[in-house]
mmCIF file of C-alpha atoms in Angstrom:
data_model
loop_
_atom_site.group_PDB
_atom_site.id
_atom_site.type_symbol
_atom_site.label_atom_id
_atom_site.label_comp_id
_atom_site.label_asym_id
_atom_site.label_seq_id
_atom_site.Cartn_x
_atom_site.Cartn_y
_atom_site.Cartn_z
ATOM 1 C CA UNK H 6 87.506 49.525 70.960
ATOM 2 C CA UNK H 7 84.298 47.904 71.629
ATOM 3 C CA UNK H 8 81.996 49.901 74.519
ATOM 4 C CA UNK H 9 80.925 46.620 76.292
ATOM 5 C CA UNK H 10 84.875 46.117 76.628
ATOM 6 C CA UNK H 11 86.103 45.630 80.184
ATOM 7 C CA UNK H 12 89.572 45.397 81.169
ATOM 8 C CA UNK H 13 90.958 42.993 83.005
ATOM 9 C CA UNK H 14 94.579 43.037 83.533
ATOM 10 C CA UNK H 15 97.834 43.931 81.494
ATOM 11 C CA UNK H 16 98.441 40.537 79.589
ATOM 12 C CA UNK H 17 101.853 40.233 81.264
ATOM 13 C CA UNK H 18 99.800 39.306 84.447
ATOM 14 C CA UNK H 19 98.259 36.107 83.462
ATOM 15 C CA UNK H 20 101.771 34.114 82.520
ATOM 16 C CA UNK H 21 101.266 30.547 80.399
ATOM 17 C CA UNK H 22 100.161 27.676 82.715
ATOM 18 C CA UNK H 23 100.605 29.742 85.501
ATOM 19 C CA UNK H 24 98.285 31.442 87.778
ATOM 20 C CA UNK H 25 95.194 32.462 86.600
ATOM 21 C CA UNK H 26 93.638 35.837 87.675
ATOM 22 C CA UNK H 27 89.717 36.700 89.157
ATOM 23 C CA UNK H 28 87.369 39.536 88.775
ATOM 24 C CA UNK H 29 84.521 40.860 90.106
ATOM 25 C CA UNK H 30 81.173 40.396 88.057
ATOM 26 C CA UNK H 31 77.762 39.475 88.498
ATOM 27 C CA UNK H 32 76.102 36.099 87.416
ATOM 28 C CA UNK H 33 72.530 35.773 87.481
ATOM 29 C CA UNK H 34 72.339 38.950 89.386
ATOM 30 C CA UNK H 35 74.517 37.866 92.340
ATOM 31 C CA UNK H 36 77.740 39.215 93.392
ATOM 32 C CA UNK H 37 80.528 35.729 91.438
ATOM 33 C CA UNK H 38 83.775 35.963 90.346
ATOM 34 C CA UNK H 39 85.355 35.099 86.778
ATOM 35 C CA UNK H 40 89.263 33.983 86.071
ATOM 36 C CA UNK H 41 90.950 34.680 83.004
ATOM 37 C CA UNK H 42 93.909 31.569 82.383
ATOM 38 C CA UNK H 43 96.609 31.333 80.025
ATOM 39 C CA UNK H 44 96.470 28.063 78.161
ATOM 40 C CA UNK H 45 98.053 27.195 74.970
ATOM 41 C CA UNK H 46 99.026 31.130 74.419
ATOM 42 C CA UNK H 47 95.577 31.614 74.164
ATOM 43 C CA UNK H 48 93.610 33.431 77.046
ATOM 44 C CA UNK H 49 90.525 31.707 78.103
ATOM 45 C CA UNK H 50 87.897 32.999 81.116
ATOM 46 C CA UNK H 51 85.056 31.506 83.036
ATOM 47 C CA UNK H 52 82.488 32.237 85.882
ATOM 48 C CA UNK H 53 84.347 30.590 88.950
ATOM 49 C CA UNK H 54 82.311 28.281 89.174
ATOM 50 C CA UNK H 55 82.150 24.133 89.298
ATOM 51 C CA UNK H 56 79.598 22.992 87.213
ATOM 52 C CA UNK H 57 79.474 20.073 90.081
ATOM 53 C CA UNK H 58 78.295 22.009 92.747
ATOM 54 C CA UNK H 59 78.241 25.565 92.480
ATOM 55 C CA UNK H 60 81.167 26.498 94.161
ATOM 56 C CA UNK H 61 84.673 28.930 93.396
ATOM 57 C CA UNK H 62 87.180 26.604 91.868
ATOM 58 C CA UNK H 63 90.939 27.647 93.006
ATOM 59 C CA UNK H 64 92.777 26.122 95.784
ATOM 60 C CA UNK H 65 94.683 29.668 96.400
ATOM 61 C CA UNK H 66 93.284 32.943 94.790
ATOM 62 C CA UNK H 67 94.342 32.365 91.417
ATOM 63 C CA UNK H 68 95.379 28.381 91.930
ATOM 64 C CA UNK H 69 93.122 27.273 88.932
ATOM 65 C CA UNK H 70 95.387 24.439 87.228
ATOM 66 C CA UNK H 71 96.296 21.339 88.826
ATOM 67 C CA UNK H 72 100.014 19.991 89.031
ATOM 68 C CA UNK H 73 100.414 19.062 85.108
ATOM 69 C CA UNK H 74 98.901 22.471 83.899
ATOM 70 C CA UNK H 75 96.806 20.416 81.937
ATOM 71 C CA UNK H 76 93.191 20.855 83.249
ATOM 72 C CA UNK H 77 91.339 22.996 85.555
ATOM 73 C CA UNK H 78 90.552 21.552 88.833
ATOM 74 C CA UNK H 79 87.948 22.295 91.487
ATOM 75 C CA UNK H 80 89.802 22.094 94.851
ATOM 76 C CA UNK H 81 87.085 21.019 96.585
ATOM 77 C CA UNK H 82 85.761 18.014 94.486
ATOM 78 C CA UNK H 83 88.526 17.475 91.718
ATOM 79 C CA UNK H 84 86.634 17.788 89.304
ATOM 80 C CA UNK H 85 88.572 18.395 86.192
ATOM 81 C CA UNK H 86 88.161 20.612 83.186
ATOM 82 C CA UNK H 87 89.793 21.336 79.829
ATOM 83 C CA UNK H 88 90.918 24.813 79.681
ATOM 84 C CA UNK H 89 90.470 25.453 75.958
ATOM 85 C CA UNK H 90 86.426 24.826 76.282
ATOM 86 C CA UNK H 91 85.704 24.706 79.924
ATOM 87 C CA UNK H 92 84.639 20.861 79.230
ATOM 88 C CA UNK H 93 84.628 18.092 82.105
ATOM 89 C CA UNK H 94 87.558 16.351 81.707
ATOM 90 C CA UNK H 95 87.435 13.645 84.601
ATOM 91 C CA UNK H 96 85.770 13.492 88.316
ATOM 92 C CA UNK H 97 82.506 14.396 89.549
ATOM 93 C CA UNK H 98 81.225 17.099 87.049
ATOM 94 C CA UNK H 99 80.499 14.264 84.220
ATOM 95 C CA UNK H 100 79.586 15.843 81.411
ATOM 96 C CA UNK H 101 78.955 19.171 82.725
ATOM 97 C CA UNK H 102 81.152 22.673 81.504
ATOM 98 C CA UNK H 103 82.243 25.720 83.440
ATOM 99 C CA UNK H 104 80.134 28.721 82.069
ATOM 100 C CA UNK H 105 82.650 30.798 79.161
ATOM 101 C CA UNK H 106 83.177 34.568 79.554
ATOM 102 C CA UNK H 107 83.787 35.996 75.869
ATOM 103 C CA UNK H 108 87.372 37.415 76.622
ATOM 104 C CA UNK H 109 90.597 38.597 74.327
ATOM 105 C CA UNK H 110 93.859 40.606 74.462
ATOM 106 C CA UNK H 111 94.471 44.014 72.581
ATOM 107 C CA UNK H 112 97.469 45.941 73.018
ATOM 108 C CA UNK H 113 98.992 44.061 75.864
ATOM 109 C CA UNK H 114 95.933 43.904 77.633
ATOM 110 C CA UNK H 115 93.248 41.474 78.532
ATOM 111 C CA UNK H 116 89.586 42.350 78.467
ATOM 112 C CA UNK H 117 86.458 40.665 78.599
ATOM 113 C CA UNK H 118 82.414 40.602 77.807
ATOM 114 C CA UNK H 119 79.337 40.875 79.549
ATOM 115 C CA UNK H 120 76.350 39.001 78.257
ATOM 116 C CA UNK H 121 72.922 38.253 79.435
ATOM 117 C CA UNK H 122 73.668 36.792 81.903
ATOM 118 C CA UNK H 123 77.284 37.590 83.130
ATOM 119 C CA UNK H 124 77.514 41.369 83.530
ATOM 120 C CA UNK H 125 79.736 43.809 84.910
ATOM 121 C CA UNK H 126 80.267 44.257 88.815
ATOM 122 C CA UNK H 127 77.983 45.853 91.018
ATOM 123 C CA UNK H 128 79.237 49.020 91.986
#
């Protein structure tokens, strides 16, 4: 397995259209969060994070899709994004995109990336 690996969760946790899960990281050197969703049977993750206003995204921890499963929502401005690319969709973000965490599943479990600018948590 890759060094730069980090787990995330067992990949029974994050269930299709259901509730997405967070994790501690740090963006740009501050203390964020990223959520991993199910979408498609294909695990996607972001920095939660609107690309409207910088603010977290779910409505409960883990509340990242809106009623249709269809897009990610901010439940603040409603902004709305597609979860296979992290694309605006609809709403106030026009043409902006939430900010992709490289993530995949091995073994049953779901791991994910750091880059240069996302990196692990701050211990």
């Amino acid at each position: 397995m890759d060094d730069t690996a980090i787990f995330i969760c067992a990949s029974t946790a994050v269930e299709e259209g259901g509730k997405g899960l967070r994790f501690p990281l740090t963006a740009g050197g501050e203390d964020a969060t990223g959520f991993v969703v199910r979408y498609d049977k294909t695990v996607y993750a972001y920095l939660n994070r609107c690309a409207h206003v910088p603010i977290e995204l779910d409505w409960n921890e883990g509340d990242f899709f809106e009623t249709s499963g269809l897009y990610i929502m901010c439940s603040t401005h409603g902004a709305l994004y597609t979860p296979e690319n992290g694309r605006c969709a609809g709403g106030p973000c026009r043409g902006g995109r939430l900010r992709p965490i490289t993530v995949f599943e091995r073994d049953g479990k779901i791991f994910w990336h750091p880059d240069d600018y996302i990196k692990p948590a701050r211990a």
